[in-house]
C-alpha cells in the first residue's frame, strides 16, 4: 500500500551563499538576498493556518548565513512543526550545537553537503561531521553528501570510507545539468546503485509525466521573494501565487505531473508521488489547457463542476 504523504514545504530563506560551486544549479540567481520580513511573516501566518503538523525544509543559498536562521528554527519547532535543512557545514561546532538546541526534538534531517572545490580543510570537515553526528538526537537523520563529478570518484570513495570509520553515512548526489541527471560510466553507475540520495533511482528511471502527485497540494516550494511553486520542475500550473501578496493557493488534491522530468528527491521521499497511478489522457489535456488556482479559467472550471453536480 502507498505510504501517506508527509505534508511539507521548502522555503528558500536566502539566495546568498559563502561558496561558489561551478556545478550549483542555484548560481543563476542574480539578485542575492535574504527572504524579507513580509515573506517571513506570511510563512509563519501560513504555518499557523495549516492543518496538523508540517515539515519545513529551510534551504538556501546557505541557510546558516541568514542572520536569523536559528531563530527561525526555534519558531518553527516551537510551533510544533518539524524541520530539516541542507548546509555546507561551514558553521562552527558551537553554532551547530546552538542550532540543535533550537530545534529540540523536531529536527528530522540534516544533510551536510561536501563541496570539494570549496572546503579548505577536509580533515576539519570530517571531524565536524563526526562531532555533529555524535551530538544530534537519535531521531535526527544525518548524512554527508557530495555531487559526483566523474574525475572525483576515487577521491569521494576514500572520503566515504573515512566517514564510515567515524560512523557517518555518506550519499552521492547525481549531478544535474540543465534539469537532467547525468549518466556516469558503467562501473560508477553500478557502484552508485544503493549509494545515492534516497529515491534518486526511482525518479531517474524515466518520465513521471501524467503520474498523480501531491506536489502543489501537500508539498510546495517558497522562494526568497515569496513566490510559491509546485516543485522544482517547470511545467504548466507550476506557479501557485505569492505568499506575501496573499495570492498563494494550494491545489485541493493530487494532480498529474506535467513535467517530462523529475529531478528532486524530496517529493518522492515525502510520499507525494503516486507511482503507477496515471491520470487519464482527458484529465491531462484538461490540466494542460486549464488555469492556475485562483485564475479565471480555474474559477470558471470550478463553477462549471459545481453547476454540473448540482442536485
Ligand atoms: C544548492 S545547495 C544549497 C544548500 C547548502 N548551501 C548546501 O551546500 O547544502 C542544495 C543542495 O543541492 C546540491 N546541488 C547543487 N547543485 C547541484 C547539481 N548541479 N546537481 C546535483 N546536486 C546539486 C548541493 O550539493 C546541495 O546538497
XYZ file of N, CA, C and O in Angstrom, residues 16-208:
772
model
N 21.797 33.858 -0.801
C 23.234 34.122 -0.618
C 23.959 32.849 -0.219
O 23.419 32.036 0.533
N 25.181 32.744 -0.689
C 25.999 31.591 -0.288
C 27.438 32.034 -0.127
O 27.903 32.931 -0.842
N 28.132 31.433 0.822
C 29.542 31.751 1.049
C 30.439 30.934 0.119
O 31.637 31.121 0.104
N 29.861 30.001 -0.633
C 30.634 29.182 -1.572
C 30.258 29.555 -2.999
O 29.218 30.171 -3.233
N 31.080 29.100 -3.930
C 30.837 29.408 -5.335
C 31.132 28.156 -6.162
O 32.162 28.057 -6.818
N 30.231 27.182 -6.094
C 30.460 25.894 -6.753
C 30.082 25.993 -8.235
O 28.974 26.463 -8.560
N 30.972 25.527 -9.086
C 30.752 25.648 -10.537
C 29.488 24.907 -10.968
O 28.806 25.329 -11.897
N 29.141 23.789 -10.288
C 28.003 22.975 -10.731
C 26.669 23.422 -10.144
O 25.624 22.873 -10.480
N 26.690 24.403 -9.234
C 25.469 24.695 -8.468
C 24.319 25.176 -9.353
O 24.458 26.130 -10.108
N 23.166 24.517 -9.193
C 22.010 24.912 -10.004
C 21.399 26.207 -9.497
O 20.483 26.739 -10.107
N 21.864 26.731 -8.374
C 21.299 27.980 -7.876
C 22.160 29.192 -8.217
O 21.828 30.301 -7.841
N 23.247 28.975 -8.908
C 24.148 30.085 -9.239
C 23.459 31.132 -10.108
O 23.854 32.284 -10.138
N 22.435 30.668 -10.832
C 21.777 31.553 -11.798
C 21.106 32.768 -11.139
O 20.890 33.768 -11.771
N 20.781 32.650 -9.834
C 20.079 33.767 -9.210
C 20.980 34.999 -9.144
O 22.012 34.994 -8.473
N 20.545 36.056 -9.863
C 21.379 37.253 -9.927
C 21.168 38.105 -8.676
O 22.101 38.659 -8.108
N 19.914 38.143 -8.229
C 19.555 39.030 -7.143
C 19.695 38.277 -5.815
O 18.776 37.620 -5.358
N 20.874 38.379 -5.188
C 21.130 37.577 -3.987
C 20.674 38.325 -2.744
O 21.189 39.385 -2.421
N 19.702 37.752 -2.046
C 19.228 38.413 -0.830
C 18.583 37.410 0.123
O 18.300 36.267 -0.263
N 18.355 37.874 1.355
C 17.645 37.041 2.322
C 16.145 37.264 2.121
O 15.728 38.311 1.624
N 15.349 36.303 2.568
C 13.895 36.433 2.484
C 13.465 37.643 3.322
O 13.810 37.732 4.502
N 12.724 38.593 2.752
C 12.348 39.794 3.521
C 11.309 39.485 4.607
O 10.657 38.443 4.573
N 11.181 40.437 5.544
C 10.290 40.218 6.697
C 8.858 39.896 6.294
O 8.197 39.088 6.946
N 8.369 40.540 5.208
C 6.957 40.289 4.850
C 6.758 38.834 4.417
O 5.698 38.254 4.644
N 7.805 38.242 3.833
C 7.692 36.820 3.448
C 7.738 35.955 4.712
O 6.939 35.035 4.898
N 8.677 36.289 5.616
C 8.777 35.533 6.879
C 7.442 35.576 7.626
O 6.934 34.541 8.079
N 6.864 36.773 7.720
C 5.585 36.903 8.440
C 4.517 36.042 7.772
O 3.729 35.365 8.443
N 4.498 36.091 6.433
C 3.472 35.322 5.698
C 3.684 33.817 5.881
O 2.717 33.061 6.000
N 4.949 33.373 5.935
C 5.209 31.937 6.118
C 4.699 31.496 7.493
O 4.050 30.450 7.615
N 4.968 32.307 8.515
C 4.513 31.904 9.855
C 2.987 31.998 9.981
O 2.376 31.175 10.667
N 2.386 32.948 9.273
C 0.910 33.013 9.273
C 0.361 31.749 8.603
O -0.596 31.140 9.085
N 1.007 31.348 7.511
C 0.564 30.128 6.816
C 0.712 28.919 7.736
O -0.208 28.104 7.873
N 1.880 28.829 8.399
C 2.115 27.690 9.302
C 1.046 27.606 10.383
O 0.631 26.521 10.777
N 0.610 28.772 10.839
C -0.416 28.813 11.881
C -1.769 28.352 11.354
O -2.626 27.926 12.128
N -1.954 28.446 10.034
C -3.283 28.116 9.488
C -3.340 26.708 8.890
O -4.417 26.203 8.594
N -2.188 26.071 8.686
C -2.194 24.752 8.052
C -2.681 23.694 9.036
O -2.366 23.759 10.227
N -3.414 22.722 8.529
C -3.898 21.689 9.456
C -2.781 20.736 9.858
O -1.955 20.338 9.029
N -2.710 20.374 11.119
C -1.738 19.379 11.601
C -0.322 19.905 11.632
O -0.072 21.108 11.617
N 0.596 18.953 11.646
C 1.989 19.322 11.792
C 2.706 19.122 10.447
O 2.537 18.102 9.791
N 3.449 20.130 10.021
C 4.109 20.107 8.712
C 5.612 19.982 8.879
O 6.151 20.271 9.942
N 6.269 19.573 7.804
C 7.729 19.537 7.780
C 8.233 20.694 6.946
O 7.860 20.816 5.774
N 9.049 21.524 7.550
C 9.560 22.694 6.838
C 11.040 22.480 6.564
O 11.817 22.233 7.494
N 11.412 22.543 5.294
C 12.835 22.425 4.972
C 13.354 23.821 4.657
O 12.870 24.473 3.721
N 14.313 24.265 5.468
C 14.908 25.585 5.255
C 16.144 25.407 4.390
O 17.054 24.660 4.753
N 16.130 26.090 3.251
C 17.286 25.919 2.366
C 17.773 27.263 1.830
O 17.153 28.292 2.037
N 18.885 27.211 1.103
C 19.424 28.430 0.524
C 19.860 28.149 -0.900
O 19.433 27.146 -1.486
N 20.773 28.927 -1.343
C 21.854 29.592 -0.647
C 22.375 28.737 0.502
O 22.177 27.538 0.535
N 23.015 29.412 1.419
C 23.478 28.711 2.621
C 22.618 29.179 3.800
O 22.736 30.338 4.226
N 21.754 28.297 4.319
C 20.820 28.743 5.362
C 21.508 29.328 6.599
O 20.981 30.261 7.212
N 22.693 28.791 6.952
C 23.351 29.271 8.183
C 23.845 30.713 8.061
O 24.229 31.312 9.060
N 23.876 31.281 6.842
C 24.320 32.685 6.785
C 23.149 33.661 6.914
O 23.346 34.864 6.986
N 21.927 33.126 6.963
C 20.781 34.004 7.226
C 20.911 34.488 8.673
O 21.074 33.675 9.590
N 20.846 35.832 8.908
C 21.123 36.334 10.273
C 20.170 35.799 11.337
O 20.526 35.774 12.512
N 18.957 35.377 10.933
C 18.009 34.887 11.952
C 17.700 33.410 11.767
O 16.638 32.933 12.195
N 18.624 32.685 11.155
C 18.365 31.270 10.849
C 17.957 30.472 12.095
O 16.949 29.763 12.113
N 18.749 30.618 13.159
C 18.484 29.809 14.364
C 17.158 30.210 15.008
O 16.391 29.357 15.466
N 16.877 31.490 14.952
C 15.601 31.971 15.486
C 14.431 31.376 14.679
O 13.411 30.965 15.241
N 14.582 31.319 13.349
C 13.522 30.735 12.508
C 13.293 29.272 12.893
O 12.158 28.808 13.010
N 14.414 28.551 13.111
C 14.299 27.131 13.503
C 13.550 27.017 14.825
O 12.657 26.165 14.970
N 13.914 27.879 15.781
C 13.279 27.820 17.107
C 11.777 28.074 16.988
O 10.969 27.396 17.609
N 11.408 29.041 16.139
C 9.982 29.380 15.997
C 9.203 28.229 15.349
O 8.081 27.930 15.749
N 9.810 27.606 14.345
C 9.109 26.504 13.656
C 8.915 25.329 14.623
O 7.823 24.782 14.771
N 10.014 24.985 15.315
C 9.933 23.864 16.271
C 8.959 24.209 17.404
O 8.157 23.368 17.827
N 9.022 25.467 17.870
C 8.162 25.912 18.981
C 6.687 25.844 18.608
O 5.821 25.680 19.473
N 6.404 25.999 17.291
C 5.008 25.959 16.846
C 4.546 24.520 16.619
O 3.436 24.276 16.136
N 5.423 23.563 16.932
C 5.018 22.151 16.859
C 5.249 21.506 15.498
O 4.794 20.389 15.260
N 5.958 22.203 14.595
C 6.225 21.615 13.276
C 7.631 20.990 13.268
O 8.450 21.270 14.147
N 7.864 20.177 12.247
C 9.174 19.530 12.115
C 10.018 20.299 11.108
O 9.476 21.010 10.259
N 11.330 20.156 11.207
C 12.161 20.855 10.232
C 13.375 20.049 9.815
O 13.770 19.095 10.491
N 13.892 20.452 8.672
C 15.116 19.836 8.160
C 15.863 20.910 7.392
O 15.296 21.959 7.069
N 17.131 20.662 7.132
C 17.897 21.637 6.363
C 19.078 20.969 5.665
O 19.440 19.833 5.992
N 19.628 21.709 4.723
C 20.809 21.253 3.994
C 21.838 22.367 4.084
O 21.523 23.508 3.749
N 23.021 22.030 4.547
C 24.049 23.053 4.763
C 25.386 22.575 4.226
O 25.620 21.367 4.113
N 26.268 23.547 3.947
C 27.623 23.122 3.539
C 28.524 22.887 4.766
O 29.710 22.629 4.620
N 27.957 22.981 5.941
C 28.616 22.674 7.214
C 29.811 23.593 7.511
O 30.746 23.200 8.196
N 29.724 24.822 7.020
C 30.831 25.750 7.332
C 30.701 26.264 8.769
O 31.674 26.682 9.383
N 29.482 26.204 9.338
C 29.244 26.788 10.665
C 30.108 26.093 11.715
O 30.432 24.905 11.588
N 30.455 26.847 12.768
C 31.305 26.279 13.826
C 30.522 25.225 14.609
O 29.276 25.208 14.579
N 31.255 24.390 15.328
C 30.598 23.364 16.149
C 29.688 24.028 17.187
O 28.567 23.561 17.437
N 30.134 25.158 17.746
C 29.309 25.852 18.752
C 27.977 26.280 18.130
O 26.912 26.126 18.728
N 28.033 26.801 16.891
C 26.796 27.256 16.217
C 25.913 26.052 15.873
O 24.684 26.127 15.981
N 26.549 24.959 15.494
C 25.766 23.761 15.179
C 25.047 23.249 16.425
O 23.902 22.787 16.360
N 25.715 23.362 17.567
C 25.076 22.938 18.828
C 23.902 23.865 19.179
O 22.857 23.422 19.640
N 24.108 25.153 18.942
C 23.040 26.126 19.198
C 21.828 25.785 18.308
O 20.673 25.838 18.739
N 22.125 25.411 17.067
C 21.074 25.015 16.113
C 20.325 23.777 16.630
O 19.091 23.735 16.637
N 21.089 22.791 17.114
C 20.451 21.575 17.643
C 19.542 21.911 18.824
O 18.424 21.389 18.922
N 20.009 22.792 19.697
C 19.198 23.195 20.857
C 17.907 23.853 20.395
O 16.830 23.588 20.934
N 18.024 24.739 19.376
C 16.845 25.476 18.902
C 15.808 24.522 18.302
O 14.605 24.755 18.421
N 16.268 23.472 17.673
C 15.333 22.537 17.015
C 14.726 21.547 18.003
O 13.670 20.961 17.716
N 15.378 21.310 19.119
C 14.879 20.331 20.094
C 14.684 18.988 19.413
O 15.506 18.555 18.608
N 13.549 18.361 19.669
C 13.306 17.042 19.075
C 12.644 17.134 17.703
O 12.153 16.122 17.195
N 12.602 18.311 17.117
C 11.838 18.498 15.872
C 12.689 18.429 14.612
O 12.168 18.586 13.504
N 13.998 18.251 14.779
C 14.858 18.199 13.587
C 14.827 16.788 13.003
O 15.328 15.844 13.601
N 14.225 16.651 11.824
C 14.126 15.306 11.235
C 15.406 14.938 10.499
O 15.862 13.809 10.589
N 15.977 15.905 9.750
C 17.121 15.582 8.894
C 18.073 16.758 8.771
O 17.626 17.898 8.588
N 19.344 16.474 8.855
C 20.336 17.469 8.451
C 21.234 16.813 7.409
O 21.801 15.746 7.640
N 21.308 17.446 6.250
C 22.162 16.945 5.180
C 23.338 17.904 5.056
O 23.136 19.119 4.917
N 24.542 17.373 5.143
C 25.736 18.221 5.043
C 26.385 17.989 3.686
O 26.816 16.880 3.382
N 26.409 19.033 2.870
C 26.967 18.894 1.517
C 28.463 19.185 1.541
O 28.888 20.232 2.027
N 29.201 18.252 1.003
C 30.654 18.444 0.900
C 30.956 18.953 -0.501
O 30.702 18.258 -1.501
N 31.461 20.168 -0.579
C 31.803 20.747 -1.883
C 33.323 20.750 -1.999
O 34.009 21.606 -1.398
N 33.840 19.776 -2.713
C 35.289 19.535 -2.724
C 36.118 20.748 -3.150
O 37.214 20.956 -2.639
N 35.596 21.533 -4.079
C 36.408 22.669 -4.556
C 36.406 23.826 -3.561
O 37.190 24.763 -3.702
N 35.508 23.794 -2.583
C 35.352 24.943 -1.692
C 35.895 24.700 -0.284
O 36.281 25.639 0.414
N 35.918 23.434 0.128
C 36.345 23.131 1.505
C 37.873 23.182 1.582
O 38.556 22.463 0.847
N 38.362 24.036 2.469
C 39.819 24.229 2.525
C 40.492 23.123 3.316
O 41.603 22.716 3.016
N 39.796 22.642 4.362
C 40.431 21.657 5.220
C 39.486 20.445 5.385
O 38.543 20.474 6.179
N 39.798 19.400 4.620
C 38.912 18.225 4.602
C 38.887 17.514 5.961
O 37.838 17.046 6.409
N 40.048 17.449 6.637
C 40.089 16.785 7.955
C 39.124 17.481 8.921
O 38.394 16.832 9.677
N 39.151 18.801 8.851
C 38.287 19.587 9.735
C 36.808 19.298 9.420
O 35.989 19.157 10.334
N 36.493 19.196 8.122
C 35.107 18.908 7.715
C 34.673 17.553 8.282
O 33.583 17.410 8.848
N 35.554 16.562 8.143
C 35.195 15.208 8.608
C 35.038 15.200 10.137
O 34.103 14.610 10.676
N 35.947 15.894 10.834
C 35.840 15.971 12.312
C 34.509 16.605 12.712
O 33.826 16.134 13.624
N 34.158 17.676 12.003
C 32.929 18.395 12.352
C 31.698 17.509 12.098
O 30.774 17.458 12.907
N 31.718 16.807 10.968
C 30.595 15.907 10.646
C 30.470 14.839 11.734
O 29.360 14.533 12.198
N 31.610 14.292 12.163
C 31.578 13.242 13.200
C 31.066 13.810 14.518
O 30.289 13.161 15.234
N 31.481 15.037 14.815
C 31.058 15.662 16.069
C 29.544 15.923 16.042
O 28.844 15.689 17.021
N 29.059 16.398 14.890
C 27.617 16.647 14.785
C 26.850 15.334 14.913
O 25.837 15.258 15.601
N 27.373 14.306 14.262
C 26.710 13.003 14.282
C 26.573 12.488 15.720
O 25.542 11.908 16.092
N 27.612 12.731 16.523
C 27.582 12.268 17.912
C 26.650 13.127 18.770
O 26.062 12.635 19.738
N 26.513 14.415 18.405
C 25.748 15.341 19.251
C 24.249 15.319 18.958
O 23.439 15.669 19.816
N 23.862 14.928 17.751
C 22.436 15.001 17.363
C 21.613 13.950 18.117
O 22.179 12.987 18.636
N 20.310 14.168 18.129
C 19.435 13.157 18.746
C 19.319 11.939 17.831
O 19.413 12.093 16.601
N 19.038 10.773 18.374
C 18.905 9.582 17.523
C 17.787 9.734 16.483
O 17.847 9.130 15.411
N 16.772 10.558 16.788
C 15.647 10.704 15.842
C 16.016 11.555 14.623
O 15.261 11.611 13.659
N 17.147 12.224 14.665
C 17.556 13.064 13.521
C 18.404 12.246 12.563
O 19.374 11.597 12.966
N 18.021 12.290 11.285
C 18.797 11.588 10.266
C 19.886 12.547 9.781
O 19.610 13.707 9.463
N 21.117 12.049 9.764
C 22.224 12.904 9.323
C 23.045 12.164 8.287
O 23.346 10.978 8.448
N 23.396 12.855 7.214
C 24.336 12.248 6.267
C 25.147 13.339 5.592
O 24.736 14.501 5.538
N 26.326 12.934 5.151
C 27.143 13.818 4.317
C 26.865 13.403 2.887
O 26.668 12.213 2.589
N 26.812 14.394 2.003
C 26.544 14.089 0.605
C 27.459 14.936 -0.274
O 27.961 15.972 0.171
N 27.689 14.487 -1.481
C 28.523 15.283 -2.376
C 28.094 15.040 -3.814
O 27.755 13.912 -4.191
N 28.105 16.102 -4.601
C 27.775 15.967 -6.027
C 28.927 15.218 -6.681
O 30.093 15.594 -6.517
N 28.590 14.167 -7.398
C 29.646 13.359 -8.009
C 30.025 13.880 -9.400
O 29.207 13.900 -10.321
N 31.263 14.316 -9.496
C 31.861 14.673 -10.787
C 32.781 13.488 -11.091
O 33.552 13.078 -10.207
N 32.681 12.927 -12.263
C 33.393 11.665 -12.546
C 34.855 11.654 -12.109
O 35.322 10.689 -11.512
N 35.567 12.752 -12.369
C 37.006 12.792 -12.035
C 37.237 12.647 -10.531
O 38.331 12.286 -10.100
N 36.223 12.962 -9.717
C 36.404 12.911 -8.252
C 35.991 11.575 -7.659
O 35.989 11.418 -6.437
N 35.618 10.625 -8.493
C 35.023 9.391 -7.975
C 35.921 8.696 -6.946
O 35.490 8.384 -5.835
N 37.205 8.467 -7.303
C 38.102 7.746 -6.380
C 38.274 8.532 -5.077
O 38.285 7.964 -3.982
N 38.406 9.847 -5.219
C 38.598 10.685 -4.037
C 37.373 10.595 -3.108
O 37.505 10.447 -1.891
N 36.201 10.641 -3.710
C 34.981 10.571 -2.893
C 34.826 9.206 -2.233
O 34.346 9.098 -1.110
N 35.258 8.175 -2.939
C 35.185 6.831 -2.326
C 36.045 6.761 -1.074
O 35.657 6.168 -0.070
N 37.223 7.392 -1.142
C 38.096 7.388 0.054
C 37.451 8.196 1.185
O 37.507 7.817 2.355
N 36.819 9.304 0.814
C 36.153 10.123 1.843
C 34.975 9.344 2.448
O 34.759 9.363 3.663
N 34.256 8.646 1.586
C 33.134 7.812 2.064
C 33.660 6.817 3.113
O 33.045 6.629 4.173
N 34.817 6.214 2.830
C 35.396 5.241 3.776
C 35.811 5.908 5.086
O 35.553 5.394 6.171
N 36.432 7.083 4.961
C 36.868 7.788 6.179
C 35.668 8.156 7.044
O 35.718 8.062 8.271
N 34.581 8.590 6.397
C 33.377 8.944 7.170
C 32.777 7.696 7.806
O 32.348 7.716 8.963
N 32.778 6.589 7.055
C 32.210 5.335 7.591
C 32.975 4.909 8.843
O 32.381 4.425 9.814
N 34.315 5.109 8.836
C 35.121 4.756 10.037
C 34.670 5.540 11.257
O 34.814 5.099 12.391
N 34.113 6.746 11.009
C 33.638 7.586 12.121
C 32.127 7.400 12.339
O 31.509 8.159 13.087
N 31.531 6.466 11.612
C 30.100 6.168 11.787
C 29.168 7.119 11.044
O 27.959 7.112 11.270
N 29.713 7.950 10.135
C 28.883 8.953 9.451
C 28.466 8.432 8.063
O 29.320 8.118 7.242
N 27.153 8.353 7.804
C 26.712 7.886 6.474
C 27.049 8.904 5.380
O 27.047 10.110 5.632
N 27.298 8.376 4.203
C 27.621 9.229 3.060
C 26.744 8.817 1.884
O 26.572 7.622 1.617
N 26.190 9.802 1.180
C 25.368 9.504 -0.008
C 25.830 10.373 -1.170
O 26.116 11.562 -0.980
N 25.904 9.766 -2.342
C 26.325 10.502 -3.534
C 25.141 11.237 -4.132
O 24.023 10.725 -4.149
N 25.406 12.439 -4.662
C 24.369 13.169 -5.390
C 24.699 13.067 -6.871
O 25.827 13.378 -7.281
N 23.727 12.638 -7.650
C 23.940 12.550 -9.092
C 23.877 13.972 -9.663
O 22.932 14.713 -9.389
N 24.907 14.339 -10.405
C 24.988 15.691 -10.973
C 23.808 15.958 -11.910
O 23.463 15.119 -12.747
N 23.202 17.122 -11.735
C 22.143 17.549 -12.655
C 22.669 18.685 -13.507
O 23.272 19.632 -12.970
N 22.472 18.558 -14.791
C 22.878 19.629 -15.707
C 21.647 19.986 -16.532
O 21.025 19.091 -17.113
N 21.310 21.261 -16.579
C 20.105 21.743 -17.272
C 18.891 20.861 -16.939
O 18.221 20.325 -17.818
N 18.659 20.699 -15.642
C 17.474 19.966 -15.142
C 17.402 18.509 -15.604
O 16.319 17.943 -15.710
N 18.550 17.899 -15.898
C 18.582 16.461 -16.224
C 19.711 15.810 -15.435
O 20.780 16.398 -15.260
N 19.478 14.585 -14.963
C 20.554 13.832 -14.311
C 21.547 13.368 -15.373
O 21.136 12.931 -16.453
N 22.836 13.426 -15.039
C 23.839 12.922 -15.992
C 23.934 11.402 -15.838
O 23.442 10.833 -14.866
N 24.573 10.742 -16.792
C 24.874 9.299 -16.709
C 26.376 9.166 -16.561
O 27.133 9.862 -17.246
N 26.816 8.286 -15.681
C 28.250 8.071 -15.482
C 28.679 6.815 -16.234
O 27.846 6.061 -16.741
N 29.993 6.558 -16.241
C 30.433 5.329 -16.910
C 29.905 4.127 -16.117
O 29.644 4.246 -14.907
N 29.746 2.964 -16.806
C 29.012 1.840 -16.197
C 29.516 1.415 -14.823
O 28.700 1.126 -13.936
N 30.853 1.377 -14.588
C 31.308 0.894 -13.268
C 30.899 1.863 -12.157
O 30.618 1.443 -11.034
N 30.816 3.157 -12.488
C 30.373 4.122 -11.471
C 28.875 3.932 -11.228
O 28.424 3.887 -10.087
N 28.105 3.782 -12.311
C 26.659 3.570 -12.159
C 26.416 2.334 -11.278
O 25.555 2.352 -10.408
N 27.176 1.280 -11.503
C 26.986 0.049 -10.716
C 27.305 0.325 -9.241
O 26.571 -0.110 -8.345
N 28.375 1.066 -8.998
C 28.769 1.366 -7.621
C 27.691 2.212 -6.914
O 27.401 2.031 -5.736
N 27.093 3.124 -7.693
C 26.124 4.057 -7.087
C 24.796 3.402 -6.722
O 24.026 3.981 -5.952
N 24.536 2.216 -7.286
C 23.210 1.591 -7.193
C 22.453 1.912 -5.896
O 21.336 2.372 -5.947
N 23.063 1.676 -4.720
C 22.328 1.974 -3.475
C 23.094 2.985 -2.628
O 23.018 2.973 -1.414
N 23.822 3.871 -3.294
C 24.625 4.844 -2.535
C 24.270 6.294 -2.860
O 24.984 7.201 -2.473
N 23.194 6.496 -3.609
C 22.809 7.879 -3.927
C 21.772 8.354 -2.921
O 21.248 7.568 -2.138
N 21.459 9.651 -2.950
C 20.409 10.180 -2.083
C 19.174 9.309 -2.261
O 18.839 8.939 -3.392
N 18.523 9.010 -1.144
C 17.368 8.107 -1.151
C 16.354 8.465 -2.260
O 16.008 9.634 -2.407
N 15.926 7.457 -2.994
C 14.916 7.535 -4.056
C 15.402 8.201 -5.335
O 14.599 8.485 -6.221
N 16.719 8.478 -5.451
C 17.205 9.044 -6.722
C 16.869 8.071 -7.849
O 16.450 8.468 -8.930
N 17.053 6.764 -7.556
C 16.839 5.754 -8.606
C 15.420 5.810 -9.177
O 15.224 5.758 -10.381
N 14.414 5.988 -8.310
C 13.039 5.921 -8.819
C 12.675 7.121 -9.693
O 11.930 6.988 -10.660
N 13.226 8.296 -9.363
C 12.845 9.456 -10.198
C 13.740 9.556 -11.435
O 13.411 10.220 -12.401
N 14.875 8.848 -11.402
C 15.820 8.930 -12.509
C 15.493 7.918 -13.605
O 15.943 8.049 -14.733
N 14.684 6.918 -13.218
C 14.399 5.797 -14.112
C 13.726 6.223 -15.420
O 14.054 5.746 -16.486
N 12.764 7.117 -15.325
C 12.047 7.509 -16.547
C 11.086 8.623 -16.230
O 10.985 9.063 -15.088
N 10.345 9.062 -17.226
C 9.445 10.200 -17.036
C 8.245 9.822 -16.154
O 7.719 8.711 -16.238
N 7.824 10.754 -15.330
C 6.637 10.553 -14.490
C 5.465 11.369 -15.033
O 4.447 11.526 -14.361
